[in-house]
Coordinates of C-alpha atoms in Angstrom, one line a residue:
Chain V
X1 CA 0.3 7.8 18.9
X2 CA 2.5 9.7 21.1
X3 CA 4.8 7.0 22.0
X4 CA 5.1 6.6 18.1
X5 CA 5.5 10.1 17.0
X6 CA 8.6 10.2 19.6
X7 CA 10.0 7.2 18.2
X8 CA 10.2 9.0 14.6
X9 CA 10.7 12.5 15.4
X10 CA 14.2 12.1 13.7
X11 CA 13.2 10.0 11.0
X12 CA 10.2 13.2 10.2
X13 CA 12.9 15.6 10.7
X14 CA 15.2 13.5 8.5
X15 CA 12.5 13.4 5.7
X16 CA 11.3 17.3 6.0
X17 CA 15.1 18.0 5.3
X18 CA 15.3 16.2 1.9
X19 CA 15.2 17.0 -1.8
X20 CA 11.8 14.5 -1.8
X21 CA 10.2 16.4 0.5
X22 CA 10.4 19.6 -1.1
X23 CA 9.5 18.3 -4.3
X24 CA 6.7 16.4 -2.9
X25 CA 5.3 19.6 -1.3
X26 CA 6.3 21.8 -4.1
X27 CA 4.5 19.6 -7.3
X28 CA 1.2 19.3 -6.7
X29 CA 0.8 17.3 -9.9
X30 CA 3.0 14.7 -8.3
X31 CA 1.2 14.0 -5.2
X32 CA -2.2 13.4 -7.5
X33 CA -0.1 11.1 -10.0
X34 CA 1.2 9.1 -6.8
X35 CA -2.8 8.5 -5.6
X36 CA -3.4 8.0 -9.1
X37 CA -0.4 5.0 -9.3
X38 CA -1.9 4.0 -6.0
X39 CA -5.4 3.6 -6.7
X40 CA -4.1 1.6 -9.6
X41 CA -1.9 -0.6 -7.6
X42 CA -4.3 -1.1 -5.0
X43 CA -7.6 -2.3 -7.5
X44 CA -4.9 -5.0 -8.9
X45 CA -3.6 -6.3 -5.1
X46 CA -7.0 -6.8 -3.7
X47 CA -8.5 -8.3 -7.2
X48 CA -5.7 -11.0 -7.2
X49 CA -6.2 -11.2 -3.2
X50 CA -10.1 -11.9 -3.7
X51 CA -9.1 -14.4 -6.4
X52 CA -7.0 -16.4 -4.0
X53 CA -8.0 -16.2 -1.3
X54 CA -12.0 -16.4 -2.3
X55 CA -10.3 -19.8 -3.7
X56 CA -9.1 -20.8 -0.6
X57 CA -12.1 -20.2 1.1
X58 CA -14.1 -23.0 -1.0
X59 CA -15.6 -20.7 -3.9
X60 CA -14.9 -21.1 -7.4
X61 CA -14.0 -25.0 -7.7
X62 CA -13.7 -24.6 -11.4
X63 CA -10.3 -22.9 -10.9
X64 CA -7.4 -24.9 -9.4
X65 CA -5.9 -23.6 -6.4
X66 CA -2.5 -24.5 -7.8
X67 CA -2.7 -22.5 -11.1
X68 CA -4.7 -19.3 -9.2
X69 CA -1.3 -18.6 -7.3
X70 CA 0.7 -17.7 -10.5
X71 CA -1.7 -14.1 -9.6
X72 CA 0.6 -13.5 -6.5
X73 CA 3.6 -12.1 -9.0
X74 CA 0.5 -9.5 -9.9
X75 CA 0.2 -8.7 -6.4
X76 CA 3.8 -8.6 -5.4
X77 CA 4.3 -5.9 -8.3
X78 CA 1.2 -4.1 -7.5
X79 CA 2.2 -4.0 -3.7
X80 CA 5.5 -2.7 -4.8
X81 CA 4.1 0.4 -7.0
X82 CA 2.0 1.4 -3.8
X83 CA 4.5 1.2 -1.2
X84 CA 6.7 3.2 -3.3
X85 CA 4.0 5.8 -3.8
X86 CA 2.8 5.2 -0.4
X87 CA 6.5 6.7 0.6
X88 CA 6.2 9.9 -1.6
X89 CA 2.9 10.3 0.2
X90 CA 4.5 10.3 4.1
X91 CA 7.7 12.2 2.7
X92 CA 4.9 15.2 1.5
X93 CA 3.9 15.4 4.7
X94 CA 5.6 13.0 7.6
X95 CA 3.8 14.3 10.8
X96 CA 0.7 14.0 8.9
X97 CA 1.2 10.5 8.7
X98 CA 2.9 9.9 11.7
X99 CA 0.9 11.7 14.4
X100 CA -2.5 10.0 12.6
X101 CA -4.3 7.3 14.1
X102 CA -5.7 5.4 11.0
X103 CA -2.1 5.6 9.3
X104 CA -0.8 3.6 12.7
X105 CA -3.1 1.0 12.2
X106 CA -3.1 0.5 8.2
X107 CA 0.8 0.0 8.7
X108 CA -0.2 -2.7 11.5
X109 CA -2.4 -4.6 9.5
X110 CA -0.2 -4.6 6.6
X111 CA 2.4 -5.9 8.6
X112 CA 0.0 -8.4 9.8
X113 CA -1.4 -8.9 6.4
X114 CA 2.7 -9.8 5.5
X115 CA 3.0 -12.3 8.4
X116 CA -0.4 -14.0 7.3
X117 CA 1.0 -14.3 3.7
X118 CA 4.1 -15.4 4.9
X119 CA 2.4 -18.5 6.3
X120 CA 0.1 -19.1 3.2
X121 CA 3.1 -19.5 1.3
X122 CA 5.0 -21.9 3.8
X123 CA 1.9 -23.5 5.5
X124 CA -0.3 -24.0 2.7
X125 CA 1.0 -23.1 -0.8
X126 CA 4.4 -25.2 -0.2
X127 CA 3.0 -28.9 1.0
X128 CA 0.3 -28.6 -1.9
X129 CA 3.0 -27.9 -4.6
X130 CA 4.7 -31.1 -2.9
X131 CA 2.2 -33.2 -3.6
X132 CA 0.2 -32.6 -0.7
X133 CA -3.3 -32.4 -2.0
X134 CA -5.1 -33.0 1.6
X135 CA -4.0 -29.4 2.5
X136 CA -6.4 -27.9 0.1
X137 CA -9.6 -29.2 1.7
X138 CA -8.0 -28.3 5.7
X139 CA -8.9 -25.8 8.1
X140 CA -5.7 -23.8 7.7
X141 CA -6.1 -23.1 4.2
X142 CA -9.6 -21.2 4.8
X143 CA -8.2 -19.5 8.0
X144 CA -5.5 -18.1 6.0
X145 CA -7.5 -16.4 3.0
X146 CA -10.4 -15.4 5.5
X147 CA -7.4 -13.5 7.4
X148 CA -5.9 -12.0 4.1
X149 CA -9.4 -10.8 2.7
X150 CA -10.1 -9.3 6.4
X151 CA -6.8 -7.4 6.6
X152 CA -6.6 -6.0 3.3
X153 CA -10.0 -5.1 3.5
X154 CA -9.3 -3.2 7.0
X155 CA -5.5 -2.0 5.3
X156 CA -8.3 -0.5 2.6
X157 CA -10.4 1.2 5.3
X158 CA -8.1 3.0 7.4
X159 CA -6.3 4.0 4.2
X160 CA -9.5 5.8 3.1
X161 CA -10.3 7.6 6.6
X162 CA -6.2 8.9 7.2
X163 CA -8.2 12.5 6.2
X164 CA -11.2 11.8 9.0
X165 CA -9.6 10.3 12.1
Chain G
X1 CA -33.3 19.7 -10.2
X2 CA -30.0 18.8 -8.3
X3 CA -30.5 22.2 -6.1
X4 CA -33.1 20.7 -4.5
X5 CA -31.5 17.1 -4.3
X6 CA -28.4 19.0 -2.3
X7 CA -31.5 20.5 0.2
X8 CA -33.4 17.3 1.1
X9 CA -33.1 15.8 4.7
X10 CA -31.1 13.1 3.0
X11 CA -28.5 15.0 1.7
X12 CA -28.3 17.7 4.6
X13 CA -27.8 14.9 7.2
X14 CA -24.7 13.3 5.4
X15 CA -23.1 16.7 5.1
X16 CA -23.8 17.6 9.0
X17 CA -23.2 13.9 10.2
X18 CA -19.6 13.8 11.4
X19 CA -19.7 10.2 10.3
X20 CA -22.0 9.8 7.2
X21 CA -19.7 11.1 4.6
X22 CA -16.4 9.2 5.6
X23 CA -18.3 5.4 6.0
X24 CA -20.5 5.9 2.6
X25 CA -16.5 7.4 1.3
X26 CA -15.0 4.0 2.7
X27 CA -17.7 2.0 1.5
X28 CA -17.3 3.5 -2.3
X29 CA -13.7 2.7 -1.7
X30 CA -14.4 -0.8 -1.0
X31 CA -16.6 -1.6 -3.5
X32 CA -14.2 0.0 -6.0
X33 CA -11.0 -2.7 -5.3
X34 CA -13.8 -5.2 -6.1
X35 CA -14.8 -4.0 -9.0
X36 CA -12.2 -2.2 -10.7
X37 CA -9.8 -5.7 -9.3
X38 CA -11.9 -8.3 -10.1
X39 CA -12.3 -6.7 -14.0
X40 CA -8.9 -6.7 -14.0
X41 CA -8.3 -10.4 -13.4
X42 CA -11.2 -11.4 -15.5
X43 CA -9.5 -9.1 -18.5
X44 CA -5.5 -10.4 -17.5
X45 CA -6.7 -13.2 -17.8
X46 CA -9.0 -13.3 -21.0
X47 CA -5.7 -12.1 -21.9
X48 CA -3.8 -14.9 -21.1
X49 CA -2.4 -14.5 -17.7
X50 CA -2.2 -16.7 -16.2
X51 CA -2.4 -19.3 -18.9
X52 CA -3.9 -22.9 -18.1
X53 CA -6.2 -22.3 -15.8
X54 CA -10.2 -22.8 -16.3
X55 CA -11.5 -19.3 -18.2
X56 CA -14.9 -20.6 -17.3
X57 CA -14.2 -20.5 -13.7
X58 CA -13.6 -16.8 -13.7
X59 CA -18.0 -16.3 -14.7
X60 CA -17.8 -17.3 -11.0
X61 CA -16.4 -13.8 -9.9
X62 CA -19.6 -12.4 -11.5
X63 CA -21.9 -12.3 -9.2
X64 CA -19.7 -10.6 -6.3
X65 CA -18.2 -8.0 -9.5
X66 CA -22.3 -7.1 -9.7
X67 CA -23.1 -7.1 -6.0
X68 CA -20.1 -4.8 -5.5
X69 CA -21.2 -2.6 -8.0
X70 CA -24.8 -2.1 -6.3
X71 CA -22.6 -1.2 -3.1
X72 CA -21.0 1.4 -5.4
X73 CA -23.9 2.8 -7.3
X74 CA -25.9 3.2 -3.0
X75 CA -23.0 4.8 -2.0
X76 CA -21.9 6.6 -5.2
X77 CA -26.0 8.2 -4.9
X78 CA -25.8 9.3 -1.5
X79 CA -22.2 10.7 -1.8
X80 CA -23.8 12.4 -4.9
X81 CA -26.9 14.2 -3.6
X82 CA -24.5 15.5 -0.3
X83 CA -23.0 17.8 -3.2
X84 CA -25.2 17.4 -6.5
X85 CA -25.2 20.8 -7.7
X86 CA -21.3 21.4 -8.2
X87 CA -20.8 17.6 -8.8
X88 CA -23.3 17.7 -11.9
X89 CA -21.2 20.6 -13.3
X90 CA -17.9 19.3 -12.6
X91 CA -16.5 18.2 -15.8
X92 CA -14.2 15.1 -14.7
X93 CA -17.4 13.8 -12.9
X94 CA -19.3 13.7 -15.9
X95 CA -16.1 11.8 -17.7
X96 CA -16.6 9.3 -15.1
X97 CA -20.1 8.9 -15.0
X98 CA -19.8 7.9 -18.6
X99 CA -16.8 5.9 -18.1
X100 CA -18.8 3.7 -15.8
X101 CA -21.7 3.4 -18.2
X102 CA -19.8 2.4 -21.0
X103 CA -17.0 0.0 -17.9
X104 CA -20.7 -2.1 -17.5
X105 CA -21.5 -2.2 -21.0
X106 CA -18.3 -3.6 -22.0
X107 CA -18.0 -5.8 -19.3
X108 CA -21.7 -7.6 -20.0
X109 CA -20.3 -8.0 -23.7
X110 CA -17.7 -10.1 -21.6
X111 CA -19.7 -11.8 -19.9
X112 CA -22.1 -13.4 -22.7
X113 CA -19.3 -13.5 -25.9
X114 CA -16.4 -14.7 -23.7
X115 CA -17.3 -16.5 -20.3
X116 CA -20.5 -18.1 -21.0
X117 CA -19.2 -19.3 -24.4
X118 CA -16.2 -20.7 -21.9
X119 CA -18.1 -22.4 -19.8
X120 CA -20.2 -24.0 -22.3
X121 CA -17.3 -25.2 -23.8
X122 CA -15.4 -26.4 -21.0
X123 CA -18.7 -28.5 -19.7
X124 CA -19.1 -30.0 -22.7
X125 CA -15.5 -31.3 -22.0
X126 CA -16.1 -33.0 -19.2
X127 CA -19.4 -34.6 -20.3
X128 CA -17.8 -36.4 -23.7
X129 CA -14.8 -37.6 -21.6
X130 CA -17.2 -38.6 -18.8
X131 CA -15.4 -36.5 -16.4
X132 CA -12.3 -37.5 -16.7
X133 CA -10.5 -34.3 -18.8
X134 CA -9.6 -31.3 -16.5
X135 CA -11.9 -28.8 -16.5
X136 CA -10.2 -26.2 -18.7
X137 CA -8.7 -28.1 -21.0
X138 CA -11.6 -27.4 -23.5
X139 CA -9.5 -25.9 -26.2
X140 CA -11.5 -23.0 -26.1
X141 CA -9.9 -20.6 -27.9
X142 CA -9.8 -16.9 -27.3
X143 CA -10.6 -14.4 -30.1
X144 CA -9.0 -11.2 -31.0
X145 CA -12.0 -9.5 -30.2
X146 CA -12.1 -11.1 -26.8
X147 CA -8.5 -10.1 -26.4
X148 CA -10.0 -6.2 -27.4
X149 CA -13.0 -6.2 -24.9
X150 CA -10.7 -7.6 -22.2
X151 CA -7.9 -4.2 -22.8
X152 CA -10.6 -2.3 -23.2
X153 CA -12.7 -3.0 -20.3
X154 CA -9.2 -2.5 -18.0
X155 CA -8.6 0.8 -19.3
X156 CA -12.3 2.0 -19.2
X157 CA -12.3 1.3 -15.3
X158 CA -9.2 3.1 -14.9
X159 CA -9.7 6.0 -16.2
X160 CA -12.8 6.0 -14.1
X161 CA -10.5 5.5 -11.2
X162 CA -8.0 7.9 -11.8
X163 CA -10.8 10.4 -12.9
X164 CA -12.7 10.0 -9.8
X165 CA -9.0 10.2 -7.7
X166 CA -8.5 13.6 -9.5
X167 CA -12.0 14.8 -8.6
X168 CA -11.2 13.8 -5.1
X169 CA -8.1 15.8 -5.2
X170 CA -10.2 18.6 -6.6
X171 CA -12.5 18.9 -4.2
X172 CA -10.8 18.2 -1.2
X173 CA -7.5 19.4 0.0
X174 CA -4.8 16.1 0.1
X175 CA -3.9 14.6 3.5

């Protein structure tokens, strides 16, 4: 993580200058309301997650694949809270973050997690709200939600070891 | 009792095991999002979000809700008995210890008064119109008392959440 912590040495100076920063640092009651809001936030992302993409991945034919994507608002909003608290988190501390292995890669699979859900939408969720009904029984479809379920899952991993690694 | 729990070969290992404690921590973690999420949707939508889609269907989330839950209760033992002497004394533990008693009471209520009820209802459906009516569109209706169990249920399993995140804050020192 060298390269990296070059890369955003201003960006960590930046944030150790500002008001956030030394409220974040100076309140710890804040920092354990921000996990708090971010344990929250994360239970309601991966529950609508394993909902759809469980779905996509065959289980649960009782529940149209159609009508289980009105849960994405829910985990749009919940993303939202936790990358909003997520932020208070790295302006506490940003060379904490920034210098720590499992932080660098629960960005990267969020990212990736983003691209993947990015392509659900266009790929699958698109054509079948078109009318095209042979995309729900395809490969792509199951590829997709397998990949979302596997990088959340890993986005919820590293996120728990940023204190061990 | 819990002194000598915290001294058993079990419970020294995962305190000396540089990995141990983190992977049973990561497992608990995991296990939690599928619990704590999958009540969630199950209440939303007992509650009515989203609307029009099968209520039935969601008794199929069951099964993984309980096998995650086993996960939790393994790993929420072992992580227990590494530190079962300050643990069993530490107040907010306690609050979630019960808050996760009365989570699975709740939810089972949900399970046999709401979902099973759904299903039934839903299958009976489809028999009388020979498969023909959506599954779903059973016109089962949802009570008030549903409605109750489903609010309750989310905010019994978050305050087990945000009690176990403050012990976690207590015990440790934040990242």
């Amino acid at each position: 993580m060298d390269g990296a912590i070059m890369i955003l040495q201003p960006l960590a100076a930046w944030i150790r200058a500002s008001d956030l920063h030394r409220f974040m640092a100076d309140n710890p009651i804040a920092f354990t309301a921000c996990e708090t809001l971010h344990f929250m936030g994360l239970t309601i992302l991966f529950g609508a997650l394993m909902v759809i993409d469980l779905r996509g991945m065959g289980l649960f034919k009782r529940l149209s694949l159609l009508e289980v994507h009105k849960l994405v608002p829910f985990a749009i909003g919940a993303f939202l809270v936790n990358l909003v608290t997520g932020i208070m988190f790295i302006f506490s501390n940003p060379y904490a973050y920034f210098d720590n292995k499992a932080f660098g890669l629960k960005m990267l699979l969020v990212l990736l997690a983003g691209l993947n859900a990015l392509l659900f939408e266009v790929k699958v969720h698109r054509p079948l709200a078109a009318g095209n009904l042979a995309i729900e029984t395809g490969t792509l479809v199951k590829v997709s939600s397998a990949l979302s379920l596997a990088f959340w899952a890993g986005v919820l991993i590293f996120g728990r070891l940023i204190p061990y690694l | 009792m819990f002194e000598w729990l915290q001294n058993t070969g079990l419970a020294m290992w995962i305190n000396i095991s540089p990995w141990a404690y983190p992977t049973f921590l990561t497992a608990h973690g995991l296990g939690m999002a599928v619990v704590v999420g999958l009540t969630a949707m199950i209440s939303l939508r007992i509650l009515g979000f989203p609307g029009h889609v099968s209520l039935g269907g969601y008794r199929g989330l069951m099964p993984i809700l309980a096998g995650a839950f086993c996960v939790n209760a393994a790993s929420g033992a072992l992580l227990f008995v590494s530190d079962a002497v300050s643990l069993s004394q530490n107040l907010s533990f306690q609050i979630k210890m019960a808050s996760v008693v009365v989570g699975i009471v709740v939810l089972w209520a949900i399970d046999r008064r709401v979902l099973k009820p759904a299903v039934e209802a839903e299958d009976a459906v489809a028999v009388s119109a020979d498969g023909t009516a959506a599954l779903g569109a059973s016109g089962f209706q949802v009570s008030a008392s549903a409605k109750a169990l489903a609010l309750a249920s989310i905010l019994i399993w978050w305050l087990s959440v945000i009690v176990s995140g403050r012990l976690v804050a207590y015990l440790s020192p934040g990242a």
